[in-house]
Coordinates of C-alpha atoms and ligand atoms in Angstrom, one line a residue:
M1 CA 52.8 24.6 -47.1
I2 CA 50.5 24.7 -44.9
P3 CA 46.8 25.2 -47.2
F4 CA 44.2 27.6 -45.5
L5 CA 41.8 23.9 -46.2
D6 CA 42.6 21.2 -47.7
L7 CA 39.8 20.0 -49.2
K8 CA 41.1 17.1 -51.0
K9 CA 42.4 15.7 -47.5
I10 CA 39.5 16.1 -46.2
N11 CA 36.8 14.3 -48.7
H12 CA 40.0 11.6 -49.4
R13 CA 39.2 10.0 -45.9
F14 CA 35.4 8.8 -47.4
E15 CA 36.6 8.0 -51.1
A16 CA 35.6 4.7 -50.8
E17 CA 32.1 5.4 -49.2
F18 CA 31.9 8.0 -51.8
Q19 CA 33.1 5.8 -54.6
K20 CA 30.0 3.1 -53.7
A21 CA 27.4 5.4 -53.4
F22 CA 28.2 6.7 -56.4
K23 CA 27.6 3.2 -58.5
E24 CA 24.4 3.0 -56.3
V25 CA 22.9 6.8 -57.2
L26 CA 24.1 5.7 -61.3
S27 CA 22.2 2.7 -60.9
S28 CA 19.7 3.5 -59.6
G29 CA 18.6 5.8 -62.4
W30 CA 17.3 8.1 -60.1
Y31 CA 19.1 11.4 -60.1
I32 CA 16.9 14.2 -58.2
K33 CA 15.0 13.4 -55.2
G34 CA 15.1 9.8 -54.7
K35 CA 16.0 7.9 -51.5
Q36 CA 19.1 9.1 -50.3
H37 CA 17.6 13.0 -50.5
N38 CA 14.9 11.6 -48.2
A39 CA 17.3 9.5 -46.3
F40 CA 19.0 13.0 -45.9
E41 CA 16.4 15.1 -45.1
K42 CA 15.6 12.6 -42.6
E43 CA 18.9 11.9 -41.1
F44 CA 19.5 15.9 -41.1
A45 CA 16.5 16.9 -38.8
D46 CA 17.1 14.3 -36.5
Y47 CA 20.6 15.7 -36.3
C48 CA 19.6 19.4 -35.3
G49 CA 16.6 17.8 -33.8
S50 CA 14.3 19.5 -36.0
K51 CA 11.3 18.4 -37.2
Y52 CA 12.3 19.1 -40.9
A53 CA 14.5 19.1 -42.8
I54 CA 14.3 20.6 -46.9
G55 CA 17.1 20.2 -49.2
C56 CA 17.4 22.7 -51.6
A57 CA 20.3 23.8 -54.0
N58 CA 22.4 26.1 -51.8
G59 CA 22.9 28.0 -48.5
L60 CA 21.7 31.2 -50.3
D61 CA 18.2 29.0 -51.7
A62 CA 18.3 28.1 -48.3
L63 CA 17.8 31.7 -47.1
N64 CA 15.7 32.8 -49.3
L65 CA 13.0 30.0 -49.6
A66 CA 12.9 30.5 -45.7
I67 CA 11.7 34.2 -46.2
K68 CA 9.6 33.2 -49.0
A69 CA 7.8 31.3 -46.9
F70 CA 6.6 33.5 -44.7
G71 CA 5.5 35.4 -47.6
F72 CA 7.9 38.9 -46.5
G73 CA 8.4 41.6 -49.1
V74 CA 8.1 44.6 -50.5
G75 CA 8.0 46.8 -47.5
D76 CA 9.0 44.8 -45.2
E77 CA 11.9 44.9 -43.2
I78 CA 14.3 42.3 -42.2
I79 CA 17.2 42.8 -39.6
V80 CA 20.4 41.1 -40.2
P81 CA 24.1 41.8 -39.3
A82 CA 26.1 44.2 -40.8
N83 CA 29.1 41.9 -41.1
T84 CA 27.4 39.3 -42.6
Y85 CA 28.5 37.2 -45.9
I86 CA 26.8 39.4 -48.2
A87 CA 24.5 35.9 -49.2
S88 CA 22.1 36.4 -45.7
I89 CA 21.6 40.3 -47.4
L90 CA 21.3 38.8 -50.8
A91 CA 18.1 36.3 -49.5
I92 CA 16.6 39.3 -48.4
T93 CA 16.6 41.8 -50.9
D94 CA 16.0 38.8 -53.7
N95 CA 11.8 39.0 -52.0
G96 CA 11.8 42.4 -52.1
C97 CA 12.3 43.1 -48.2
T98 CA 14.6 45.9 -46.9
P99 CA 17.6 44.4 -44.9
V100 CA 18.0 46.7 -41.9
L101 CA 21.6 46.3 -40.1
V102 CA 23.0 45.9 -37.2
E103 CA 26.3 46.5 -35.9
P104 CA 28.3 43.2 -34.8
N105 CA 29.6 42.5 -30.8
L106 CA 33.3 43.1 -31.2
Q107 CA 34.3 40.3 -28.7
T108 CA 31.5 37.3 -30.7
Y109 CA 31.4 39.0 -34.3
N110 CA 27.8 38.1 -34.1
I111 CA 25.1 40.8 -33.9
D112 CA 25.4 43.3 -30.9
V113 CA 21.8 41.5 -29.4
E114 CA 21.8 44.9 -27.5
R115 CA 21.3 46.9 -30.0
I116 CA 18.8 45.3 -32.2
E117 CA 15.4 46.8 -30.0
S118 CA 16.6 50.2 -31.1
A119 CA 16.8 48.7 -35.0
I120 CA 12.7 47.6 -35.0
T121 CA 10.6 49.8 -37.0
S122 CA 6.8 48.8 -37.9
H123 CA 7.9 46.9 -40.6
T124 CA 9.8 45.1 -39.4
K125 CA 8.5 41.2 -39.5
A126 CA 12.2 39.1 -38.5
I127 CA 15.4 38.9 -37.2
M128 CA 17.7 37.5 -39.2
V129 CA 20.8 36.0 -36.4
V130 CA 24.0 34.8 -38.4
H131 CA 26.1 32.1 -36.3
L132 CA 29.3 34.1 -37.8
Y133 CA 32.5 31.2 -38.0
G134 CA 30.5 28.5 -35.9
Q135 CA 30.0 30.6 -33.2
V136 CA 25.9 30.7 -31.5
V137 CA 24.6 33.9 -30.9
T138 CA 22.8 34.8 -27.6
M139 CA 19.4 33.6 -28.0
E140 CA 18.3 34.1 -24.7
R141 CA 17.9 38.4 -25.7
V142 CA 16.6 37.4 -29.4
W143 CA 14.0 35.1 -27.8
K144 CA 12.7 37.7 -25.6
I145 CA 12.3 40.5 -28.4
A146 CA 11.1 38.9 -30.9
K147 CA 8.4 37.3 -28.4
K148 CA 7.5 41.0 -27.3
Y149 CA 7.4 42.4 -31.1
H150 CA 6.1 39.1 -32.7
L151 CA 9.0 38.5 -35.2
K152 CA 10.0 36.1 -36.9
I153 CA 14.0 34.1 -36.0
I154 CA 15.2 33.7 -39.2
E155 CA 18.7 31.5 -38.5
D156 CA 21.5 31.5 -41.2
C157 CA 23.4 28.1 -40.3
A158 CA 25.8 28.4 -43.5
Q159 CA 29.1 28.5 -40.6
A160 CA 27.8 26.7 -37.7
H161 CA 26.4 22.9 -38.6
G162 CA 26.3 21.1 -35.3
A163 CA 26.9 24.2 -32.9
M164 CA 25.1 23.9 -30.3
Y165 CA 22.6 26.7 -27.8
Q166 CA 21.4 25.5 -24.2
G167 CA 22.0 21.5 -25.5
K168 CA 20.1 22.3 -28.7
R169 CA 21.7 22.6 -32.0
V170 CA 21.7 25.5 -34.5
G171 CA 18.9 25.1 -37.0
T172 CA 16.1 24.9 -33.8
L173 CA 17.0 27.9 -32.0
G174 CA 14.3 30.1 -34.5
D175 CA 10.8 29.7 -36.7
I176 CA 13.2 28.8 -39.7
S177 CA 16.8 27.8 -40.1
G178 CA 19.3 27.9 -43.3
F179 CA 21.9 25.5 -44.0
S180 CA 24.8 25.4 -46.9
F181 CA 26.6 22.5 -48.1
Y182 CA 29.1 24.5 -50.2
P183 CA 32.2 22.3 -49.8
G184 CA 34.4 24.9 -47.5
K185 CA 31.3 24.0 -44.8
N186 CA 31.5 21.8 -41.9
L187 CA 29.3 19.7 -43.7
G188 CA 29.9 19.8 -47.1
A189 CA 29.1 18.6 -50.3
L190 CA 31.7 18.1 -54.0
G191 CA 29.2 21.3 -55.1
D192 CA 26.3 23.1 -54.5
G193 CA 24.2 21.9 -51.7
G194 CA 21.5 24.0 -49.2
A195 CA 19.0 22.5 -46.4
V196 CA 16.0 24.7 -44.6
C197 CA 15.0 23.2 -41.1
T198 CA 11.8 24.1 -39.6
N199 CA 9.1 22.9 -37.2
I200 CA 6.0 23.9 -38.9
L201 CA 4.8 21.9 -40.8
D202 CA 3.1 23.9 -43.2
I203 CA 5.5 26.3 -43.8
A204 CA 7.6 23.1 -44.4
E205 CA 5.4 21.7 -47.2
K206 CA 5.4 25.2 -48.4
I207 CA 9.4 25.3 -49.3
K208 CA 9.1 21.7 -50.1
A209 CA 6.7 22.9 -53.3
L210 CA 8.3 26.6 -53.1
G211 CA 11.5 25.2 -54.0
N212 CA 10.1 22.5 -56.8
Y213 CA 8.6 25.0 -59.0
G214 CA 6.1 25.7 -56.2
S215 CA 4.2 22.7 -57.2
H216 CA 2.5 20.2 -54.8
I217 CA 1.2 17.6 -57.0
K218 CA 3.1 17.2 -60.7
Y219 CA 2.2 19.5 -63.1
E220 CA 0.0 21.7 -60.4
N221 CA 1.3 24.5 -58.7
L222 CA 0.5 26.4 -56.4
Y223 CA 3.1 29.8 -55.9
A224 CA 5.6 31.0 -58.0
G225 CA 8.7 28.6 -57.4
L226 CA 12.1 28.7 -58.4
N227 CA 14.5 25.2 -58.9
S228 CA 16.4 24.8 -56.2
R229 CA 16.6 21.2 -55.3
L230 CA 19.4 19.1 -53.3
D231 CA 21.1 16.7 -56.1
E232 CA 20.5 12.6 -55.2
L233 CA 24.6 12.1 -55.4
Q234 CA 25.3 15.6 -53.4
A235 CA 22.6 13.9 -50.4
A236 CA 24.7 10.7 -50.7
F237 CA 28.0 12.2 -49.6
L238 CA 26.0 14.4 -47.5
N239 CA 24.6 11.1 -45.3
I240 CA 27.9 9.9 -45.2
K241 CA 30.4 13.0 -44.3
L242 CA 27.1 13.9 -41.7
K243 CA 27.8 10.9 -39.5
R244 CA 31.5 12.7 -39.7
L245 CA 30.4 15.7 -38.7
D246 CA 30.7 16.1 -34.6
A247 CA 34.4 14.0 -35.0
D248 CA 35.4 16.7 -37.3
N249 CA 33.7 19.7 -35.0
N250 CA 36.1 17.6 -32.1
R251 CA 38.8 18.2 -34.0
R252 CA 38.1 21.5 -34.9
R253 CA 37.5 22.6 -31.1
E254 CA 40.9 20.8 -30.2
I255 CA 42.7 22.9 -32.8
A256 CA 41.4 26.3 -31.7
K257 CA 42.5 25.3 -27.8
Y258 CA 45.6 24.8 -28.6
Y259 CA 45.4 28.2 -30.7
R260 CA 44.0 29.9 -27.4
Q261 CA 45.8 28.8 -25.2
N262 CA 48.9 29.3 -27.3
I263 CA 49.2 31.9 -29.5
N264 CA 51.0 34.9 -27.5
H265 CA 51.5 38.0 -29.6
C266 CA 50.7 41.7 -28.0
D267 CA 49.9 43.3 -32.0
I268 CA 47.3 39.8 -32.2
I269 CA 43.5 39.6 -30.4
L270 CA 42.3 36.2 -30.4
P271 CA 38.5 34.9 -31.1
Q272 CA 36.7 34.5 -27.8
C273 CA 34.5 32.2 -26.8
E274 CA 31.3 32.1 -25.0
D275 CA 31.0 28.1 -24.8
E276 CA 33.5 26.0 -25.5
E277 CA 31.3 23.2 -26.3
G278 CA 28.4 24.8 -28.8
H279 CA 31.2 26.4 -30.9
V280 CA 32.1 24.5 -34.3
W281 CA 34.7 27.1 -35.2
H282 CA 33.7 27.2 -39.3
L283 CA 37.0 30.1 -39.1
F284 CA 39.7 30.2 -36.6
V285 CA 39.5 35.2 -36.9
V286 CA 41.6 36.8 -35.2
R287 CA 42.3 40.2 -35.8
C288 CA 45.2 42.7 -36.4
G289 CA 46.1 46.3 -36.9
S290 CA 48.5 45.3 -39.0
R291 CA 46.5 42.2 -40.9
D292 CA 48.3 42.4 -44.3
R293 CA 51.6 42.8 -43.4
L294 CA 50.6 39.3 -40.7
Q295 CA 49.3 37.7 -43.8
E296 CA 52.0 38.0 -45.8
Y297 CA 54.3 36.8 -43.5
L298 CA 52.8 34.7 -42.8
R299 CA 52.9 33.8 -47.1
G300 CA 56.2 33.9 -46.3
R301 CA 56.7 31.0 -44.3
G302 CA 54.6 29.0 -46.6
I303 CA 51.2 29.8 -43.8
E304 CA 47.9 30.2 -46.3
T305 CA 44.9 32.6 -44.4
L306 CA 41.7 34.0 -45.8
I307 CA 40.1 37.1 -45.5
H308 CA 36.6 36.7 -43.9
Y309 CA 36.0 38.9 -45.2
P310 CA 37.7 41.9 -47.3
I311 CA 34.8 44.6 -47.9
P312 CA 31.3 44.5 -45.8
P313 CA 28.1 44.4 -47.7
H314 CA 27.1 48.0 -47.2
K315 CA 30.0 48.8 -49.3
Q316 CA 29.8 46.7 -52.4
Q317 CA 29.1 48.5 -55.0
A318 CA 25.8 45.3 -55.4
Y319 CA 24.7 47.4 -52.9
K320 CA 25.2 51.7 -54.1
Q321 CA 22.2 52.6 -52.1
Y322 CA 23.8 51.2 -49.0
N323 CA 27.1 52.5 -49.9
H324 CA 26.5 56.0 -47.5
L325 CA 25.8 54.1 -44.0
S326 CA 28.3 53.9 -41.7
F327 CA 28.8 51.3 -39.6
P328 CA 32.3 51.6 -38.2
L329 CA 32.8 48.1 -35.7
T330 CA 31.9 46.5 -39.4
E331 CA 34.6 48.4 -41.3
Q332 CA 37.0 47.7 -38.2
I333 CA 36.3 43.8 -37.9
H334 CA 37.0 44.0 -41.8
N335 CA 40.0 45.9 -42.2
E336 CA 41.4 43.9 -39.0
V337 CA 40.6 40.1 -40.0
L338 CA 42.5 37.2 -40.5
S339 CA 41.6 33.5 -40.9
L340 CA 44.0 31.2 -39.6
P341 CA 44.4 27.2 -41.0
I342 CA 41.5 25.2 -39.3
S343 CA 40.3 21.8 -40.5
P344 CA 39.7 18.5 -39.3
V345 CA 42.3 17.4 -41.8
M346 CA 45.0 19.3 -40.0
N347 CA 47.8 17.7 -37.6
D348 CA 49.3 18.8 -34.4
E349 CA 52.8 19.2 -35.8
E350 CA 50.9 21.6 -38.4
V351 CA 49.6 23.9 -35.9
K352 CA 52.4 24.3 -33.9
V353 CA 54.5 25.7 -36.6
V354 CA 51.1 28.4 -37.3
V355 CA 51.6 29.1 -33.1
E356 CA 55.6 29.6 -33.5
A357 CA 55.5 31.6 -37.1
I358 CA 52.8 33.7 -35.3
N359 CA 54.4 34.4 -32.2
G360 CA 57.6 35.3 -33.9
F361 CA 55.6 37.9 -36.2
R362 CA 57.8 41.3 -36.0
G363 CA 54.8 44.0 -36.1
Ligands
LIG1 C1 28.4 29.7 -47.3 C2 27.7 31.0 -46.3 C3 25.6 31.3 -47.1 C4 25.0 30.8 -49.0 O1 25.7 29.8 -48.7 P1 26.2 29.5 -50.1 O2 25.5 27.3 -49.7 O3 27.6 29.5 -50.8 O4 24.8 29.9 -51.4 C5 25.3 32.4 -46.8 N1 25.2 33.2 -45.7 C6 26.5 32.4 -44.8 C7 26.2 32.7 -43.5 C8 27.9 31.7 -45.6 O5 28.7 31.5 -44.8

């Protein structure tokens, strides 16, 4: 059996260090926003090349706080890819803003940068780019548009920890960024976690307060904030795992390279990669017209696959007001994509088994 993602195996590599960190936190008597938390904020900011990183409870909150910090609300529009995970869009609607959905590029699955400009109106405040599946959006074009129309750039980095573009890491390619440390992400905690990165001091301070009931000084509240903090224990685990992130991302690249060189099937479209060095392969997503049969076939061969994602956000019941909209490329992607197993702990033998099984598929 080849699991889609063997989290137990991933985390067992750190067992001794986790035990030590747990004991330290336990005996410190300080469980929220302590030494580990502050150390992680600093380490993560340094790793990304950002001036500030602010820990929070999860990736959705990170994006939510990012939008709040700029004060966007009712009447404001934020451009976002139509084929993202729903959390990107929830962060927008949670703030009362209107998501303006834009079709992806069918080669990269990222927002089609050529379609952004025509989606801009006098209400547009920001562009939220999502580095989907671990591949960085072509930022050059986004920077030009944002500059021309005075828009903020918000990065959803939940699938792209460590990914690079022109020598810079994601999280520093816009005005503000949100990360998730959900266990299955490239940098995952043993529970929920998130972070916001920015180079803007007053925005960083505001986010710190917003995530702590809007309080900047104990029992004094500047804003109507929320409770969104990163636990001391999760921060301790993340500190340990951050040191392995680059090595883990490299292993993902190796596996992706092997898949791309060896999967050879006329019914299966492989993912395209614009920058081998920059992509961190959170997911290895192929497309197939007979996707459901392919998934069933692989399951029969003991290979677990997943679909990211089966239903696009605008077709979800939660967004009835958008159900009538039509995004043919987005809908096509959702009908055809299949994510193959990829993780830093997958061995060469397992990767080979996946390739051979796929090449033997009779569409
Ligand atoms: C996982 C994810 C999120 C949300 O992160 P959580 O920590 O689960 O809240 C947001 N955006 C994208 C693209 C994601 O993949």
